[in-house]
Amino acid sequence: MDTTTMTPAYLAAENYRIGSEHEAAHALAYMVHGLSFDHITLDDAGTGLVQPPPRMISNDVAARVALAGQVMDLNWHRQHNGDEALCDIMDYWDCAADDEDAHDIHNVRQGTGFAGLIWAFAFADANAELIAQAGRSLVKAGGFMTGSEFAEAVNEMPVEPSHLLRSSYVALVEPYMVRLMEIEQKNV
């Protein structure tokens, strides 16, 4: 897209859409791991939250769930700025490593999170339409859904989530690992 067409109104609408998909991706990642959540929210600015009940989950699952939403943001940047945008974003994550909120994202550079990032890219690609539909459901609900309302909405979608949520992972993982490593080598 030509950057001259990125008006403030366009960017605000895109931010809201991406925010809805960002939160929907987190929620769907919880679901694919068999985990529930209390509710999902989205405010007028496109910022939201998926509130899980208190529980212990593995670092691998925590990284996958955390990064599922982040990948929706990355995909927008990749669409508008190319794969090289990943280098800038990953560098930013390194700089933000001291920020408490960046803990799971920082794990990307520490090993287990890298696998979570690869999983999140594959998950987002395999489930792009489902994530978009789930985001639209959140918007249609006024930016708030309980976990059970969200699950019911997903189950009513014409896309079969039990198939898509688990499909395409192996086929997608290797190309992403290769591409991210190529980008990382260029960045060194």
Coordinates of C-alpha atoms in Angstrom, one line a residue:
M1 CA 0.0 0.0 0.0
D2 CA 1.2 3.5 -0.8
T3 CA 1.9 5.3 2.5
T4 CA 0.2 8.4 1.2
T5 CA -3.2 6.6 1.5
M6 CA -2.6 5.9 5.2
T7 CA -4.7 8.7 6.5
P8 CA -5.3 9.0 10.3
A9 CA -8.9 7.6 9.8
Y10 CA -7.5 4.6 7.8
L11 CA -4.9 3.9 10.5
A12 CA -7.4 4.2 13.3
A13 CA -9.8 1.7 11.5
E14 CA -6.8 -0.6 10.8
N15 CA -5.6 -0.4 14.4
Y16 CA -9.1 -1.4 15.6
R17 CA -9.4 -4.3 13.2
I18 CA -5.9 -5.5 14.0
G19 CA -6.6 -5.1 17.7
S20 CA -9.7 -7.3 17.4
E21 CA -7.7 -9.9 15.5
H22 CA -4.8 -9.6 18.0
E23 CA -7.1 -10.4 20.9
A24 CA -8.9 -13.1 19.0
A25 CA -5.6 -14.8 18.2
H26 CA -4.7 -14.9 21.9
A27 CA -8.1 -16.3 22.8
L28 CA -8.0 -19.0 20.0
A29 CA -4.4 -19.9 21.1
Y30 CA -5.8 -20.5 24.6
M31 CA -8.5 -22.7 23.1
V32 CA -6.2 -24.8 20.9
H33 CA -4.2 -25.6 24.1
G34 CA -7.4 -26.7 25.8
L35 CA -7.4 -23.7 28.2
S36 CA -10.3 -21.5 29.0
F37 CA -10.4 -17.8 29.8
D38 CA -12.8 -15.5 31.7
H39 CA -13.4 -12.8 29.1
I40 CA -12.0 -10.9 26.1
T41 CA -12.2 -7.1 25.7
L42 CA -11.5 -4.5 23.1
D43 CA -11.7 -0.8 23.7
D44 CA -12.4 2.0 21.1
A45 CA -8.6 2.4 20.4
G46 CA -8.2 -1.3 19.5
T47 CA -6.4 -2.2 22.8
G48 CA -7.7 -5.3 24.5
L49 CA -7.2 -8.1 26.9
V50 CA -7.9 -11.8 27.2
Q51 CA -8.3 -12.5 30.9
P52 CA -7.4 -16.0 31.8
P53 CA -8.2 -17.5 35.2
P54 CA -5.2 -17.9 37.5
R55 CA -3.3 -21.1 36.8
M56 CA 0.1 -22.4 36.0
I57 CA 0.9 -23.1 32.4
S58 CA 4.2 -24.1 30.8
N59 CA 6.6 -21.5 29.4
D60 CA 6.1 -23.0 25.9
V61 CA 2.3 -22.5 26.1
A62 CA 2.7 -19.1 27.7
A63 CA 5.0 -18.0 24.8
R64 CA 2.6 -19.4 22.1
V65 CA -0.4 -17.6 23.6
A66 CA 1.4 -14.4 24.1
L67 CA 2.9 -14.4 20.7
A68 CA -0.2 -15.4 18.8
G69 CA -1.5 -11.8 19.2
Q70 CA 1.8 -10.2 18.5
V71 CA 2.0 -12.0 15.2
M72 CA -1.2 -10.4 14.0
D73 CA 0.6 -7.0 14.5
L74 CA 3.7 -8.4 12.8
N75 CA 1.7 -9.6 9.8
W76 CA 0.3 -6.1 9.3
H77 CA 3.8 -4.6 9.4
R78 CA 5.1 -7.4 7.0
Q79 CA 2.2 -6.6 4.6
H80 CA 3.1 -2.9 4.5
N81 CA 6.9 -3.0 5.0
G82 CA 8.1 -6.4 3.9
D83 CA 9.9 -9.1 5.8
E84 CA 12.7 -6.8 6.8
A85 CA 10.2 -5.2 9.3
L86 CA 10.7 -8.3 11.4
C87 CA 14.3 -7.2 12.1
D88 CA 13.3 -3.8 13.4
I89 CA 10.5 -5.3 15.6
M90 CA 12.8 -8.1 17.0
D91 CA 15.4 -5.4 17.8
Y92 CA 12.7 -3.4 19.5
W93 CA 11.8 -6.5 21.6
D94 CA 15.4 -6.9 22.6
C95 CA 15.4 -3.2 23.8
A96 CA 12.2 -3.7 25.7
A97 CA 13.4 -6.8 27.5
D98 CA 13.6 -4.9 30.8
D99 CA 9.9 -4.0 30.5
E100 CA 7.9 -6.4 32.7
D101 CA 5.2 -6.7 29.9
A102 CA 7.8 -7.8 27.4
H103 CA 8.9 -10.9 29.4
D104 CA 7.2 -13.5 27.1
I105 CA 8.3 -11.6 24.0
H106 CA 11.8 -11.4 25.2
N107 CA 11.8 -15.1 25.5
V108 CA 11.8 -15.2 21.7
R109 CA 15.5 -14.4 21.8
Q110 CA 16.1 -16.9 24.6
G111 CA 15.1 -20.2 23.0
T112 CA 11.7 -21.4 24.1
G113 CA 10.1 -18.2 22.8
F114 CA 11.6 -18.7 19.4
A115 CA 9.7 -21.9 19.0
G116 CA 6.6 -20.0 20.3
L117 CA 7.2 -17.4 17.6
I118 CA 7.4 -20.0 14.9
W119 CA 4.3 -21.7 16.2
A120 CA 2.5 -18.4 16.3
F121 CA 3.3 -17.6 12.7
A122 CA 2.1 -21.0 11.6
F123 CA -1.0 -20.7 13.7
A124 CA -1.8 -17.3 12.3
D125 CA -1.3 -18.4 8.7
A126 CA -3.3 -21.6 9.1
N127 CA -6.2 -19.8 10.9
A128 CA -6.2 -16.4 9.2
E129 CA -9.9 -16.5 8.2
L130 CA -11.0 -17.9 11.6
I131 CA -9.0 -15.2 13.5
A132 CA -10.5 -12.5 11.3
Q133 CA -14.1 -13.9 11.8
A134 CA -13.5 -14.2 15.6
G135 CA -12.2 -10.6 15.6
R136 CA -15.3 -9.4 13.8
S137 CA -17.4 -11.3 16.4
L138 CA -15.7 -9.4 19.2
V139 CA -16.4 -6.1 17.5
K140 CA -20.0 -7.1 16.8
A141 CA -20.4 -7.9 20.6
G142 CA -19.3 -4.4 21.5
G143 CA -15.8 -5.3 22.5
F144 CA -16.6 -7.7 25.4
M145 CA -17.3 -11.4 25.4
T146 CA -17.1 -14.0 28.1
G147 CA -14.9 -17.0 27.3
S148 CA -18.0 -19.1 26.8
E149 CA -19.7 -16.5 24.5
F150 CA -16.5 -16.4 22.4
A151 CA -16.2 -20.2 22.2
E152 CA -19.9 -20.4 21.2
A153 CA -19.3 -17.8 18.5
V154 CA -16.2 -19.7 17.2
N155 CA -18.2 -22.9 17.1
E156 CA -20.9 -21.3 15.0
M157 CA -18.4 -20.0 12.4
P158 CA -18.4 -21.7 9.0
V159 CA -14.7 -22.6 9.4
E160 CA -14.1 -25.8 11.2
P161 CA -11.9 -24.7 14.1
S162 CA -10.9 -28.2 15.4
H163 CA -9.4 -28.9 12.0
L164 CA -7.8 -25.6 11.3
L165 CA -6.4 -25.0 14.8
R166 CA -4.3 -28.1 14.5
S167 CA -3.6 -28.2 10.8
S168 CA -0.7 -26.9 8.7
Y169 CA 1.7 -26.5 11.6
V170 CA 4.4 -28.9 10.4
A171 CA 4.2 -27.6 6.8
L172 CA 4.5 -24.0 7.9
V173 CA 7.1 -24.3 10.6
E174 CA 10.2 -25.1 8.5
P175 CA 9.8 -22.2 6.0
Y176 CA 9.3 -19.7 8.8
M177 CA 12.4 -21.0 10.7
V178 CA 14.5 -20.7 7.5
R179 CA 13.2 -17.2 6.7
L180 CA 13.7 -15.9 10.3
M181 CA 17.2 -17.3 10.4
E182 CA 18.0 -15.7 7.0
I183 CA 16.7 -12.3 8.3
E184 CA 18.6 -12.7 11.5
Q185 CA 21.9 -13.5 9.6
K186 CA 21.4 -10.3 7.5
N187 CA 20.9 -8.3 10.6
V188 CA 24.2 -9.5 12.2

